[in-house]
Coordinates of C-alpha atoms in Angstrom, one line a residue:
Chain A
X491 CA 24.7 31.4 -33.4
X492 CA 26.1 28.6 -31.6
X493 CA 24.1 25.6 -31.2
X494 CA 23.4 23.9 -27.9
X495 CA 25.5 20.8 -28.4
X496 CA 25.5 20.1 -24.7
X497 CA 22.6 16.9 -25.4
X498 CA 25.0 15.3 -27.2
X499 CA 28.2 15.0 -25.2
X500 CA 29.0 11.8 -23.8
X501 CA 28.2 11.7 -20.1
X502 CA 30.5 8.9 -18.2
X503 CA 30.6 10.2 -15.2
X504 CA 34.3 11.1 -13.9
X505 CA 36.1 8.3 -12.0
X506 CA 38.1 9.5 -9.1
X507 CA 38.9 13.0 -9.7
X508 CA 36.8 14.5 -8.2
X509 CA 34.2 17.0 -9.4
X510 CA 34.5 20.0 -12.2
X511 CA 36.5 22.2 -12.0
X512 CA 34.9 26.1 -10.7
X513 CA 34.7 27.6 -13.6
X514 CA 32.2 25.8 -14.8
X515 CA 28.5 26.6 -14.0
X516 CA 28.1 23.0 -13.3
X517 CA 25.0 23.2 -15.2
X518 CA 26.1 22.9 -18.7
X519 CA 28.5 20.0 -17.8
X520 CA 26.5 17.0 -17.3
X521 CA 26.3 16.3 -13.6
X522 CA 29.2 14.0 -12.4
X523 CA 29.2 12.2 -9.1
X524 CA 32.0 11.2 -6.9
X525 CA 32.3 7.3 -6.8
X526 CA 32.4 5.7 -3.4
X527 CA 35.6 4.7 -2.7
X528 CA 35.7 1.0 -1.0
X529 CA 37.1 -2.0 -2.0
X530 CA 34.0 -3.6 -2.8
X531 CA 32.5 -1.4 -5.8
X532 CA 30.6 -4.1 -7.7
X533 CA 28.8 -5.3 -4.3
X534 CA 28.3 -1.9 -3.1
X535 CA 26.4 -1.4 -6.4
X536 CA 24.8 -4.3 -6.2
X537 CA 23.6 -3.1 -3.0
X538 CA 22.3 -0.2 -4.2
X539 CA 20.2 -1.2 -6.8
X540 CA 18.6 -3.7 -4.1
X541 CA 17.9 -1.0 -1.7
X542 CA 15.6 0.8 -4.6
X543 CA 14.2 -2.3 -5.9
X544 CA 10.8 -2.6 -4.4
X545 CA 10.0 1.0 -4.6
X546 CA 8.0 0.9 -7.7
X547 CA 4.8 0.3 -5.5
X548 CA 2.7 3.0 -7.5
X549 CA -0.2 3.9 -10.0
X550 CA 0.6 6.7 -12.1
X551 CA -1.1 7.7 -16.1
X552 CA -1.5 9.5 -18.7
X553 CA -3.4 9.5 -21.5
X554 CA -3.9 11.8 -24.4
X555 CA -7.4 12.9 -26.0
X556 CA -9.0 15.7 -28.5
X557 CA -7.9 18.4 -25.3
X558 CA -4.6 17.9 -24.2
X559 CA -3.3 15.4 -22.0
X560 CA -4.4 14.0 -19.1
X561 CA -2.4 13.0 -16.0
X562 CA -2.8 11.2 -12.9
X563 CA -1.3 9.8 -10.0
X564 CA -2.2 8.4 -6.4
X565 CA 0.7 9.5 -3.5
X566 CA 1.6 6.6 -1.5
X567 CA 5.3 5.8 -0.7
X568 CA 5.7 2.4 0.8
X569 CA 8.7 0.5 1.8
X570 CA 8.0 -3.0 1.2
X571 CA 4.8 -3.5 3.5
X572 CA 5.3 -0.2 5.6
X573 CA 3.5 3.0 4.5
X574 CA 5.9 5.9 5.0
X575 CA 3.6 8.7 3.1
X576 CA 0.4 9.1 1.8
X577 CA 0.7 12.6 0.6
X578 CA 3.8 12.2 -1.7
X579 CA 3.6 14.8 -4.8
X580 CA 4.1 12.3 -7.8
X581 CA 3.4 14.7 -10.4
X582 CA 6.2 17.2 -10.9
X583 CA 5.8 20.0 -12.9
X584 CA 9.1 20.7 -14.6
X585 CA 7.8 24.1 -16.0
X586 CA 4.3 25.5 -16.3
X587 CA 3.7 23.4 -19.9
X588 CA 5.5 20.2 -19.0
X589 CA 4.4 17.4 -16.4
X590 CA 6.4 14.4 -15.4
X591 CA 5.2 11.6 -13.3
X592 CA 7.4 10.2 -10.2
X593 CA 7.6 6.3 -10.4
X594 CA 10.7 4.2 -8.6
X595 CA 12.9 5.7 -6.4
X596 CA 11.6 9.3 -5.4
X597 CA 14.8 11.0 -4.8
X598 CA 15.7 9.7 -8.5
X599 CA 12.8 11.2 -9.7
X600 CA 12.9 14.3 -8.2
X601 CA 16.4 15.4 -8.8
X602 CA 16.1 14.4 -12.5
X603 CA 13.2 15.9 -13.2
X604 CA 14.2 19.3 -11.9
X605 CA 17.7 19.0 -13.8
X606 CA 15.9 18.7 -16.8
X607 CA 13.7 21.8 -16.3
X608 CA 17.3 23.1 -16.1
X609 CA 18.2 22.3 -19.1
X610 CA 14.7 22.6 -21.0
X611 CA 15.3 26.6 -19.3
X612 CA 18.5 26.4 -21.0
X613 CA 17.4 25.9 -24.0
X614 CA 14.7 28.1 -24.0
X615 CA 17.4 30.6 -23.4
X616 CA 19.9 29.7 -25.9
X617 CA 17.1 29.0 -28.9
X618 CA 15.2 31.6 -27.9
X619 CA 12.1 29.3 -28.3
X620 CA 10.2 26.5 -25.6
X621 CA 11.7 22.7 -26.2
X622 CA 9.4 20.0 -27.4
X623 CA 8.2 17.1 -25.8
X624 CA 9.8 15.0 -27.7
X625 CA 13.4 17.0 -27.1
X626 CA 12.7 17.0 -23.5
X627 CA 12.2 13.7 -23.5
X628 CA 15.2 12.5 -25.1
X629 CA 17.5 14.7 -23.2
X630 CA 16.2 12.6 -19.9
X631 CA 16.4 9.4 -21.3
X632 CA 19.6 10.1 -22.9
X633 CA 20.9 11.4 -19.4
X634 CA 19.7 8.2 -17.8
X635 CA 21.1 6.1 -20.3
X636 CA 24.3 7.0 -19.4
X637 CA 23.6 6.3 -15.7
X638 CA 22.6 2.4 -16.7
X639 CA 23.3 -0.4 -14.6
X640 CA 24.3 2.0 -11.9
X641 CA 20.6 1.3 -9.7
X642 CA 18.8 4.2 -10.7
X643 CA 15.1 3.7 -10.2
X644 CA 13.0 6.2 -12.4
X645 CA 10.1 5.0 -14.5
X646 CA 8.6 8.5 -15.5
X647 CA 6.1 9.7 -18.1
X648 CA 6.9 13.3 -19.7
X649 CA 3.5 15.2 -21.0
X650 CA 3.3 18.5 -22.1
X651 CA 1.8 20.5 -25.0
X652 CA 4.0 21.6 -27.8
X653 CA 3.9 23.0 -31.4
X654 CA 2.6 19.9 -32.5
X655 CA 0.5 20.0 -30.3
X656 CA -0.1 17.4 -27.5
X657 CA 2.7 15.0 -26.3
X658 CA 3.6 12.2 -24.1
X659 CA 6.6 10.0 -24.0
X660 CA 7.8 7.1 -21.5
X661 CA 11.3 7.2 -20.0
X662 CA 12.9 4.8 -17.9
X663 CA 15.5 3.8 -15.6
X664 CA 17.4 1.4 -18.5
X665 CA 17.5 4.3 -21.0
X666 CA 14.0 3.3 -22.7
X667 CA 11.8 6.1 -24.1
X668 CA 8.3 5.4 -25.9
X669 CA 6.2 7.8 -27.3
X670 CA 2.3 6.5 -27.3
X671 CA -1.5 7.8 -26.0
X672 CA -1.8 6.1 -23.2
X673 CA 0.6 5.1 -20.4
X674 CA 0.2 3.6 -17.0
X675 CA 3.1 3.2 -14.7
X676 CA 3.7 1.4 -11.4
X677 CA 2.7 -1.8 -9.3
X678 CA -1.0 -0.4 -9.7
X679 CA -1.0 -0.2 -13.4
X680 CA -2.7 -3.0 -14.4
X681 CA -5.7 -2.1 -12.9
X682 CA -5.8 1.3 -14.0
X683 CA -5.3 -0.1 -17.5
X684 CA -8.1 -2.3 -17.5
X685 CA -10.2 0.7 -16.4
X686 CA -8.6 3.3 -18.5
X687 CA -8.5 1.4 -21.4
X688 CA -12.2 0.5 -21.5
X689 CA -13.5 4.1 -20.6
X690 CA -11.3 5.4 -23.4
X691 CA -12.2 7.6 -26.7
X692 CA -10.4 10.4 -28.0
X693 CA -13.1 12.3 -28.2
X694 CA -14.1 13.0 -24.3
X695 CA -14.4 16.7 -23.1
X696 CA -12.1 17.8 -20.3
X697 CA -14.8 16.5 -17.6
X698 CA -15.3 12.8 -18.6
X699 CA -11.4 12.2 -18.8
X700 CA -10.5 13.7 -15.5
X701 CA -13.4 11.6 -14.5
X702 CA -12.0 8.7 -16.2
X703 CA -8.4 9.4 -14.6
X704 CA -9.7 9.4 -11.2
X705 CA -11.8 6.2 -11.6
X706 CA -8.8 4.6 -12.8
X707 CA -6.6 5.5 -9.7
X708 CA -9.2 5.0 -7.3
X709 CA -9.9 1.2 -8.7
X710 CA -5.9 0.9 -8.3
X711 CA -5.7 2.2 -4.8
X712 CA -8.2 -0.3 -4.0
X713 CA -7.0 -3.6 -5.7
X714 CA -3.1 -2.9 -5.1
X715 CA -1.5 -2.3 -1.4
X716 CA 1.1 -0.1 -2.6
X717 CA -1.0 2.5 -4.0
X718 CA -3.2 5.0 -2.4
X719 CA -4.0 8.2 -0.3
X720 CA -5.0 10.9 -2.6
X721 CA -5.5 10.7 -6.5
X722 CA -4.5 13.8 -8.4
X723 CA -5.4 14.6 -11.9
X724 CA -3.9 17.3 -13.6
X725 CA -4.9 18.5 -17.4
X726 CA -2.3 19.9 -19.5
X727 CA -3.8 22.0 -22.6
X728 CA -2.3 24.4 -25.0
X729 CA -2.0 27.4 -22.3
X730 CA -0.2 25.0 -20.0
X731 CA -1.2 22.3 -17.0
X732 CA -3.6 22.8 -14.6
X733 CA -4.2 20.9 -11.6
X734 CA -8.0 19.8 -11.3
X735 CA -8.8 17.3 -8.4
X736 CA -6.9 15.7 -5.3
X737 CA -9.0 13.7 -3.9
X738 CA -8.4 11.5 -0.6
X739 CA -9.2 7.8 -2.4
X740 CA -10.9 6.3 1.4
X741 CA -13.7 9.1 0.7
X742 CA -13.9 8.5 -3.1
X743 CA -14.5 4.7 -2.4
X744 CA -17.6 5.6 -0.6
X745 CA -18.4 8.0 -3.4
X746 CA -18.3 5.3 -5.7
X747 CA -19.9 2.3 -3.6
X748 CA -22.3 4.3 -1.1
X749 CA -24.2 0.5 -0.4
X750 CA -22.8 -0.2 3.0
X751 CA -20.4 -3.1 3.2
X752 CA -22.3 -6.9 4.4
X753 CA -23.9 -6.4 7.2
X754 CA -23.6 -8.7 10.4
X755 CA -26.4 -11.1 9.8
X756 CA -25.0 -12.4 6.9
X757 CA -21.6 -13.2 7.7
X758 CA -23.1 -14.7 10.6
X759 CA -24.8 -17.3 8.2
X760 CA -22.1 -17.8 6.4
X761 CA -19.7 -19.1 9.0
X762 CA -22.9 -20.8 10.5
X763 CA -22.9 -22.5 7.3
X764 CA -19.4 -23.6 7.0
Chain B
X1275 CA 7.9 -10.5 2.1
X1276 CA 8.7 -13.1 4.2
X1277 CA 5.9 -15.8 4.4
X1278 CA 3.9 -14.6 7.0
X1279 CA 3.0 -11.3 4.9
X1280 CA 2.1 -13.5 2.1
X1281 CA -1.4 -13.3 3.1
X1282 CA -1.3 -9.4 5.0
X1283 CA -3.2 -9.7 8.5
X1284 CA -4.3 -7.5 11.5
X1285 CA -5.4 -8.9 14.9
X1286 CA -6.0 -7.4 17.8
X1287 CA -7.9 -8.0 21.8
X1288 CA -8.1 -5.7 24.6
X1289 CA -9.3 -6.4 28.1
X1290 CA -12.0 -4.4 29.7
X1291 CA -14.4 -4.2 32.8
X1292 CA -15.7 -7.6 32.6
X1293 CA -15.3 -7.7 28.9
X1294 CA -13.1 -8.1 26.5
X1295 CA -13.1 -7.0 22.2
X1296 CA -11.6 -8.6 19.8
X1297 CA -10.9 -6.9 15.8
X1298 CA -9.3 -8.1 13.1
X1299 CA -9.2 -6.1 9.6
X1300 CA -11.0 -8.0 6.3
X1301 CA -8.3 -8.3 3.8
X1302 CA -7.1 -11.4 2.1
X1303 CA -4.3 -10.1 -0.9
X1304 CA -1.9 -11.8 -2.8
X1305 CA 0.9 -9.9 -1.8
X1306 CA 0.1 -6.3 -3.0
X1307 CA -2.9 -7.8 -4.7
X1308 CA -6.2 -7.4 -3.4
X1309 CA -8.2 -10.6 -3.8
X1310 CA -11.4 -10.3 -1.0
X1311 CA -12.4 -7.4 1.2
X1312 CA -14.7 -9.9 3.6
X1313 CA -12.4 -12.2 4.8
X1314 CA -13.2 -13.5 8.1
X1315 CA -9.9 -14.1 10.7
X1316 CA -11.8 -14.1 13.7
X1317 CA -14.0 -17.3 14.8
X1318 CA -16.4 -17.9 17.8
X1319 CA -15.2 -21.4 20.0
X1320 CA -18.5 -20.6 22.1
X1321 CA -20.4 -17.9 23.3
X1322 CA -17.3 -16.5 25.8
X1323 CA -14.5 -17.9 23.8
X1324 CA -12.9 -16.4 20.6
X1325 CA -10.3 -17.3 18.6
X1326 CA -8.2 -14.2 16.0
X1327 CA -5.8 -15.9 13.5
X1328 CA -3.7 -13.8 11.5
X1329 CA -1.0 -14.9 9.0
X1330 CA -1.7 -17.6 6.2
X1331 CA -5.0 -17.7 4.8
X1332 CA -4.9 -21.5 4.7
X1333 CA -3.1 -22.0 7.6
X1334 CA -6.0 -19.8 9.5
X1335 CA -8.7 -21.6 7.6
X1336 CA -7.3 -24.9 8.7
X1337 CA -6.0 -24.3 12.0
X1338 CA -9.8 -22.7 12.8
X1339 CA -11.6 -26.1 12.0
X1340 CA -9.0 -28.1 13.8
X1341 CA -10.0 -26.1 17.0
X1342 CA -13.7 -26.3 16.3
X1343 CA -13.1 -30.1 16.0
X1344 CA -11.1 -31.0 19.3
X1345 CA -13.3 -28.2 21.2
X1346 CA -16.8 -30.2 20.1
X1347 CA -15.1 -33.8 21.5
X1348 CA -14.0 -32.1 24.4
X1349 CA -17.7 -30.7 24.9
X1350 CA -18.6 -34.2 24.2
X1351 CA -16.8 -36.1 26.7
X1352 CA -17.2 -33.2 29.8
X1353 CA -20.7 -31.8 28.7
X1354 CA -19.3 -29.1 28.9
X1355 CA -17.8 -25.3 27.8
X1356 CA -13.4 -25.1 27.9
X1357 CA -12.4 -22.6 29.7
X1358 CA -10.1 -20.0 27.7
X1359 CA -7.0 -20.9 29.7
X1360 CA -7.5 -24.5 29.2
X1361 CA -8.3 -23.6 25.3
X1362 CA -4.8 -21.7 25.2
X1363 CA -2.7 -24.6 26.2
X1364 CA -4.4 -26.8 23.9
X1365 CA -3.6 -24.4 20.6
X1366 CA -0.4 -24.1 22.4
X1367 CA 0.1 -28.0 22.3
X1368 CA -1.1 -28.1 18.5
X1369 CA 1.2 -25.7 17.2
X1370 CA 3.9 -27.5 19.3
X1371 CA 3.2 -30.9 17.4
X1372 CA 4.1 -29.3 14.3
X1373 CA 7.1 -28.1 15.8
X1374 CA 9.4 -28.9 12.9
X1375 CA 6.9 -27.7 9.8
X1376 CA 5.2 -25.4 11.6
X1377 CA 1.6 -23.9 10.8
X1378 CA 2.2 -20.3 9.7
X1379 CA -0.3 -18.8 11.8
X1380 CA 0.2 -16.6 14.8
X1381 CA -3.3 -16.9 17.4
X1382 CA -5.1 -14.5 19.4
X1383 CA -7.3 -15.9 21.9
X1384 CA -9.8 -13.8 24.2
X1385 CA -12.1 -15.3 26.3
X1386 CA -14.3 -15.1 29.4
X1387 CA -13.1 -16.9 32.5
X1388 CA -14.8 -17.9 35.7
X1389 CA -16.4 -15.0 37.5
X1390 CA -16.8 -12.8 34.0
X1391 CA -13.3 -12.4 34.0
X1392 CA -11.7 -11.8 30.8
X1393 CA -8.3 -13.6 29.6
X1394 CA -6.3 -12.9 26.3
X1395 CA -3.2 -14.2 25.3
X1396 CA -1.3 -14.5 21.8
X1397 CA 1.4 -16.7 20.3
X1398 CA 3.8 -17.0 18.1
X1399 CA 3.6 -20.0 15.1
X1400 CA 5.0 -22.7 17.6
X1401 CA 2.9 -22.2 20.5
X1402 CA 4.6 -20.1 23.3
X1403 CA 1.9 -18.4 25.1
X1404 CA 2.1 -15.1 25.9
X1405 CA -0.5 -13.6 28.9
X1406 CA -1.3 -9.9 29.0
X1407 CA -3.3 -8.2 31.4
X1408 CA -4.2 -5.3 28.8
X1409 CA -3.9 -6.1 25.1
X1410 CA -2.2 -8.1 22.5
X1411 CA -1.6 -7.9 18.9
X1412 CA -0.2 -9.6 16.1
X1413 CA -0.3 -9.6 12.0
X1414 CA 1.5 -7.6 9.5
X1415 CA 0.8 -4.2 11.2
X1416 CA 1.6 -5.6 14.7
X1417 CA 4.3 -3.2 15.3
X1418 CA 1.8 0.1 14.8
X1419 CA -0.8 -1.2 16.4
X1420 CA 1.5 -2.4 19.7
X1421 CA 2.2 1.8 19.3
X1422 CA -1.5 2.4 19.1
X1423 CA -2.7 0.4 22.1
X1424 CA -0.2 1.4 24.2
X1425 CA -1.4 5.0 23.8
X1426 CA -5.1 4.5 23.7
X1427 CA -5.8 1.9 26.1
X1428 CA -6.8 2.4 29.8
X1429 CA -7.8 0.0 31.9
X1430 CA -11.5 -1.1 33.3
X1431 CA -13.1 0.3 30.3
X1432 CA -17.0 -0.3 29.7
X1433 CA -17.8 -2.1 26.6
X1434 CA -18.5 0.9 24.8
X1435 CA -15.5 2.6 25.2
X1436 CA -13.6 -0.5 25.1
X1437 CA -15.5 -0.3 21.3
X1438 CA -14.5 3.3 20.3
X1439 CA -11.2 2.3 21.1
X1440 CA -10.0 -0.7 19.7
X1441 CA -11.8 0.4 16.9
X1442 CA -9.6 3.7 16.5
X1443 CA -6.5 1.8 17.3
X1444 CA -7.2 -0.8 14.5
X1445 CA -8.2 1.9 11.9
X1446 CA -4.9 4.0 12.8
X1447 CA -2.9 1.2 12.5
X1448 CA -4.0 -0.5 9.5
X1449 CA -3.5 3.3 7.7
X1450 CA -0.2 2.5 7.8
X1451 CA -0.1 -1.0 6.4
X1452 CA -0.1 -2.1 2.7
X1453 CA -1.2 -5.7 3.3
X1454 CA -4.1 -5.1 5.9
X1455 CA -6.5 -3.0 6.3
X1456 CA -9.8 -2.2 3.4
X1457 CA -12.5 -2.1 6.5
X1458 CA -12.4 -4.1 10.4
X1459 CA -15.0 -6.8 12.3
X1460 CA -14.6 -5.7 16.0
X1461 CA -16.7 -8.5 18.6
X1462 CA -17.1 -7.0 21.9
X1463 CA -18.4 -9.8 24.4
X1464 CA -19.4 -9.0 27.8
X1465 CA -21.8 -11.7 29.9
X1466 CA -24.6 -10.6 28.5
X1467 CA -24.6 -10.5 24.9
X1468 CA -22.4 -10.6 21.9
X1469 CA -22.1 -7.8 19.9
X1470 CA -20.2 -7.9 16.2
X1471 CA -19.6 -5.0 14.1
X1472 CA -18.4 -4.4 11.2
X1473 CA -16.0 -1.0 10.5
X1474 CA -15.9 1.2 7.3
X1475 CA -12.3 2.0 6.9
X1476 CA -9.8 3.7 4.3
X1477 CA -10.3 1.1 1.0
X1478 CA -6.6 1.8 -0.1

């Protein structure tokens, strides 16, 4: 039996001659990308990386407890203080037992996500058994390490549910990968930790910590201007993930806080006052 | 984020039958930060002159008592109420003095003039006055709402209506802004009476 070696070739990616050649399925290969030919390389790259910069304006997390692992995310995109979406899906399911979370540049996010389903379907296929979290993992943050310094945007968050039972790992854009219980990524994630962390035990049933997960986004979507629209919590157990609440964060504020905001008189008084 | 977005801001005043409204949203934010979800940007001169202020908190806080200060002298010396067109060249003139270090503020003024006729103008940070017989706008999410006024407003509009729509355009608009937005303060003022409201909007 041959064994998938495929993780650990090196990945530069071809200078200048163009792509492989068509014998190749292109999918065992790791993916190579034509270089842009101009006479300015190191300030088109430059360029590049500025143009994804200030994308990180999210909240996404993940925690892990007695049943599983829970994730969440809210699905704003904003470009710097525009809001170009609020129903952007953040959490992408690379196959029915494995989430990841979107965080940087989306198009980064996406297409890297869904190549490593590829290859987590590939080796399903040539091992004749599912990957682990922890393989999965490092095959992404392998792949992006290879791609450093180049202006990729991805800060991502892998969860899934293995033979060792639950599992969640932090990848990013500079190669990094972190295994821990509890992860929050994004320009909302320090208010979701200070939430998360202070409703947190391991021992919560599946209610309380999608309840906690929500709480967290919605007090993110309120305190930071880059996150918000809908917050979706998604649980993933031994069977696999299931998706169990979107819900629009303007509503859940009002959820939350029915008293009605200060009424009239009072601000009245107060700028009497000043 | 330039300067002016520092703070994140929404103003906006629309003319109507012998009326006039005037919103603003609530948010003061660090940047992306969320500090205060009751900040107050719009300020009564007297009972048929208002003043919006959107940009830098300070600048707006300042600016504000400046106004109320040279307004009470000049009510002082003529016993008197300014009119809004006289009020709008003298912000116009203070912004000019600080030509060169300017305040960071961009005013919306609405008013009623003689014969109940309303009067709104705006301005950029060094004073140039700009006159509009329907609306004008200005703040971080200026550029959606000018796209939201222009399709909801109609003219000679009763203060009610004049309500249900500045109300809609400053809720659509600040739905697409990061920095402004988390609820609105709408005055409508017609002869009569005054009436201030405050909006529940999208907290995100």
């Amino acid at each position: 039996m041959k064994l998938d070696t495929s993780g650990f070739e090196t990945s530069m990616p071809t200078i200048g001659f163009g792509s492989s050649n068509d014998m190749l399925d292109g999918f065992s290969t790791v993916p190579s990308f034509d270089l842009p030919r101009t006479t300015d390389f190191d300030g088109f790259q430059k360029e590049a990386v500025q143009m994804v910069k200030p994308a990180k304006g999210t909240t996404t997390l993940a925690f892990i407890f007695k049943e599983g692992v829970m994730v969440a995310a809210d699905s704003r995109a904003s470009m710097g203080g525009y809001i170009s979406s609020q129903s952007v899906k953040k959490i992408i399911e690379i196959n029915p037992y494995m989430l990841g979370t979107m965080a940087g540049g989306a198009a980064d996010c996406q297409f890297w996500h869904r190549n490593l389903g590829i290859k987590c379907r590939l080796h399903e296929l040539a091992n004749k058994r599912r990957i682990s979290v922890s393989g999965a993992s490092k095959l992404l943050a392998n792949m992006l390490y290879s791609y450093r310094g180049m202006g990729l945007s991805v800060g991502t968050m892998i969860a899934g549910w293995d033979e060792t039972g639950p599992g969640l790992y932090y990848v990013d854009n500079e190669g990094g990968r972190l295994k821990g219980d509890r992860f929050s990524v994004g320009s909302g994630s320090p208010y979701a930790y200070g939430v998360l962390d202070s409703g947190y035990k391991f021992d919560m049933t599946v209610e309380e910590a999608s309840e906690l997960a929500r709480r967290s986004i919605y007090h993110a979507t309120f305190r930071d201007g880059a996150s918000g629209g809908v917050a979706s919590v998604y649980h993933v157990g031994p069977n696999g993930w299931k998706k169990l609440s979107g819900d629009d964060v303007g509503e859940l504020h009002y959820h939350y806080y029915p008293v009605p905001p200060a009424i009239a008189e009072q601000v009245m008084e107060e700028a009497a006052a000043e | 984020m330039s300067i002016f977005e520092y703070n994140g801001s929404a103003v906006v005043a629309m003319v109507g039958k012998n009326c006039f409204a005037i919103a603003s949203d609530r948010r003061l934010g660090v940047q992306l930060q969320t500090i205060a979800t009751d900040f107050k940007r719009i300020s009564k001169i007297h009972d048929r002159l208002f003043i919006g202020l959107s940009g830098l908190a300070t600048d707006v806080q300042t600016l504000y008592q400046r106004l109320v200060f040279r307004h009470k002298l000049y009510q002082l010396r003529e016993e008197r109420d300014m009119k809004p067109e006289t009020f709008a060249s003298l912000v116009s003139a203070i912004l000019y003095e600080k030509r060169f270090g300017p305040y960071l503020c961009q005013p919306v003024i609405a008013g009623l003039g003689e014969d109940d006729k309303p009067f709104i103008c705006t301005m950029d940070s060094i004073g140039a006055k700009e006159l509009a017989k329907d609306f004008v706008v200005s703040g971080t999410a200026s550029e959606s709402l000018y796209g939201a006024c222009e399709a909801m407003y109609k003219p000679d509009m009763e203060a009610e209506e004049l309500f249900e729509t500045i109300s809609q355009a400053l809720l659509s608009s600040v739905d697409r802004d990061c920095l402004s937005g988390w609820g609105g303060h709408v005055y409508v003022v017609t002869p009569n009476e005054i009436k201030e409201r405050i909006l529940k909007g999208r907290m995100d």
